């Protein structure tokens, strides 16, 4: 992701949208063409992502981290959060919350820490 963000100011919105989506999902979409999609791409191009913020190593509260197993960087970050319960739910890419076991994992965590 960082190489795309490093080049964001040099890329036109449509090209940035394709590069951003490819870095995020591993797939290359068709470039946006309509005005709304181009405006959304321009907005995303100009905003810093939340990934620029530091992830605390010790949150100090019971923490559940659910990842999708598709992105090595996410898995590495999740594994470095001390005292967190890390669960990998494979098969839904960037949306592990859509996994059929996600609600159960959250309920189980809350029943032990809530």
mmCIF file of C-alpha atoms in Angstrom:
data_model
loop_
_atom_site.group_PDB
_atom_site.id
_atom_site.type_symbol
_atom_site.label_atom_id
_atom_site.label_comp_id
_atom_site.label_asym_id
_atom_site.label_seq_id
_atom_site.Cartn_x
_atom_site.Cartn_y
_atom_site.Cartn_z
ATOM 1 C CA UNK A 1 0.000 0.000 0.000
ATOM 2 C CA UNK A 2 2.766 2.437 0.892
ATOM 3 C CA UNK A 3 4.197 2.644 -2.665
ATOM 4 C CA UNK A 4 0.746 3.667 -3.950
ATOM 5 C CA UNK A 5 0.357 6.284 -1.230
ATOM 6 C CA UNK A 6 3.862 7.593 -1.938
ATOM 7 C CA UNK A 7 2.855 8.193 -5.569
ATOM 8 C CA UNK A 8 -0.676 9.507 -4.850
ATOM 9 C CA UNK A 9 0.095 13.151 -5.602
ATOM 10 C CA UNK A 10 1.557 12.204 -8.994
ATOM 11 C CA UNK A 11 -1.302 9.989 -10.192
ATOM 12 C CA UNK A 12 -4.525 11.143 -11.828
ATOM 13 C CA UNK A 13 -7.610 10.103 -9.800
ATOM 14 C CA UNK A 14 -8.639 7.198 -12.066
ATOM 15 C CA UNK A 15 -5.129 5.731 -12.125
ATOM 16 C CA UNK A 16 -4.837 6.152 -8.351
ATOM 17 C CA UNK A 17 -8.182 4.365 -7.832
ATOM 18 C CA UNK A 18 -6.987 1.365 -9.838
ATOM 19 C CA UNK A 19 -3.608 1.242 -8.066
ATOM 20 C CA UNK A 20 -5.213 1.687 -4.633
ATOM 21 C CA UNK A 21 -7.764 -1.071 -5.195
ATOM 22 C CA UNK A 22 -5.125 -3.398 -6.625
ATOM 23 C CA UNK A 23 -2.875 -2.851 -3.592
ATOM 24 C CA UNK A 24 -5.785 -3.369 -1.209
ATOM 25 C CA UNK A 25 -7.433 -6.380 -2.819
ATOM 26 C CA UNK A 26 -4.882 -7.906 -5.178
ATOM 27 C CA UNK A 27 -7.264 -7.371 -8.112
ATOM 28 C CA UNK A 28 -7.109 -4.707 -10.807
ATOM 29 C CA UNK A 29 -10.530 -3.155 -11.381
ATOM 30 C CA UNK A 30 -11.647 -1.142 -14.365
ATOM 31 C CA UNK A 31 -10.847 2.535 -13.844
ATOM 32 C CA UNK A 32 -13.689 4.725 -12.609
ATOM 33 C CA UNK A 33 -15.363 6.675 -15.402
ATOM 34 C CA UNK A 34 -18.430 8.496 -14.108
ATOM 35 C CA UNK A 35 -18.194 11.820 -12.275
ATOM 36 C CA UNK A 36 -19.171 10.431 -8.856
ATOM 37 C CA UNK A 37 -16.614 7.616 -9.002
ATOM 38 C CA UNK A 38 -13.884 10.012 -10.148
ATOM 39 C CA UNK A 39 -14.751 12.424 -7.340
ATOM 40 C CA UNK A 40 -14.566 9.570 -4.805
ATOM 41 C CA UNK A 41 -11.187 8.543 -6.233
ATOM 42 C CA UNK A 42 -9.897 12.102 -5.941
ATOM 43 C CA UNK A 43 -11.086 12.334 -2.346
ATOM 44 C CA UNK A 44 -9.380 9.039 -1.454
ATOM 45 C CA UNK A 45 -6.218 10.165 -3.227
ATOM 46 C CA UNK A 46 -6.032 13.293 -1.064
ATOM 47 C CA UNK A 47 -6.789 11.698 2.306
ATOM 48 C CA UNK A 48 -4.174 9.972 4.424
ATOM 49 C CA UNK A 49 -5.259 6.478 5.326
ATOM 50 C CA UNK A 50 -5.779 5.359 8.894
ATOM 51 C CA UNK A 51 -2.835 3.017 8.383
ATOM 52 C CA UNK A 52 -0.563 6.031 8.829
ATOM 53 C CA UNK A 53 -1.474 6.055 12.528
ATOM 54 C CA UNK A 54 0.581 4.072 15.002
ATOM 55 C CA UNK A 55 -1.000 0.844 16.208
ATOM 56 C CA UNK A 56 -0.496 0.540 19.970
ATOM 57 C CA UNK A 57 1.446 -2.541 21.068
ATOM 58 C CA UNK A 58 -0.437 -2.686 24.377
ATOM 59 C CA UNK A 59 -3.982 -1.318 24.164
ATOM 60 C CA UNK A 60 -4.507 -1.754 27.922
ATOM 61 C CA UNK A 61 -8.010 -3.157 27.504
ATOM 62 C CA UNK A 62 -9.248 -6.575 26.388
ATOM 63 C CA UNK A 63 -8.738 -6.538 22.631
ATOM 64 C CA UNK A 64 -10.005 -8.784 19.868
ATOM 65 C CA UNK A 65 -8.374 -8.500 16.462
ATOM 66 C CA UNK A 66 -10.053 -10.314 13.581
ATOM 67 C CA UNK A 67 -8.180 -10.545 10.297
ATOM 68 C CA UNK A 68 -8.927 -12.268 7.022
ATOM 69 C CA UNK A 69 -5.632 -14.033 6.408
ATOM 70 C CA UNK A 70 -5.233 -12.462 2.963
ATOM 71 C CA UNK A 71 -2.788 -9.653 3.786
ATOM 72 C CA UNK A 72 0.584 -10.428 5.402
ATOM 73 C CA UNK A 73 0.934 -6.869 6.699
ATOM 74 C CA UNK A 74 -2.390 -7.055 8.585
ATOM 75 C CA UNK A 75 -1.449 -10.442 10.035
ATOM 76 C CA UNK A 76 1.932 -9.116 11.189
ATOM 77 C CA UNK A 77 0.393 -6.059 12.834
ATOM 78 C CA UNK A 78 -2.254 -8.192 14.536
ATOM 79 C CA UNK A 79 0.373 -10.612 15.867
ATOM 80 C CA UNK A 80 2.345 -7.753 17.429
ATOM 81 C CA UNK A 81 -0.488 -6.360 19.541
ATOM 82 C CA UNK A 82 0.440 -7.720 22.962
ATOM 83 C CA UNK A 83 -2.275 -9.334 25.058
ATOM 84 C CA UNK A 84 -4.771 -9.227 22.181
ATOM 85 C CA UNK A 85 -6.790 -12.212 21.065
ATOM 86 C CA UNK A 86 -6.075 -12.591 17.331
ATOM 87 C CA UNK A 87 -8.443 -14.676 15.222
ATOM 88 C CA UNK A 88 -7.959 -15.220 11.495
ATOM 89 C CA UNK A 89 -11.145 -15.917 9.526
ATOM 90 C CA UNK A 90 -10.156 -16.825 5.969
ATOM 91 C CA UNK A 91 -12.318 -16.507 2.900
ATOM 92 C CA UNK A 92 -13.747 -12.988 2.935
ATOM 93 C CA UNK A 93 -10.679 -10.895 2.106
ATOM 94 C CA UNK A 94 -10.809 -7.400 3.562
ATOM 95 C CA UNK A 95 -14.168 -8.134 5.253
ATOM 96 C CA UNK A 96 -13.601 -10.918 7.799
ATOM 97 C CA UNK A 97 -16.661 -9.604 9.637
ATOM 98 C CA UNK A 98 -18.709 -11.223 6.850
ATOM 99 C CA UNK A 99 -17.365 -14.691 7.719
ATOM 100 C CA UNK A 100 -20.102 -16.978 9.095
ATOM 101 C CA UNK A 101 -18.073 -17.489 12.312
ATOM 102 C CA UNK A 102 -17.413 -13.782 12.985
ATOM 103 C CA UNK A 103 -20.412 -13.148 15.249
ATOM 104 C CA UNK A 104 -19.638 -16.272 17.290
ATOM 105 C CA UNK A 105 -16.003 -15.201 17.725
ATOM 106 C CA UNK A 106 -17.102 -11.768 18.975
ATOM 107 C CA UNK A 107 -19.742 -13.261 21.323
ATOM 108 C CA UNK A 108 -17.212 -15.741 22.742
ATOM 109 C CA UNK A 109 -14.693 -12.961 23.324
ATOM 110 C CA UNK A 110 -17.294 -10.753 25.009
ATOM 111 C CA UNK A 111 -18.511 -13.602 27.214
ATOM 112 C CA UNK A 112 -14.989 -13.947 28.613
ATOM 113 C CA UNK A 113 -14.079 -10.239 28.734
ATOM 114 C CA UNK A 114 -17.386 -8.356 28.842
#
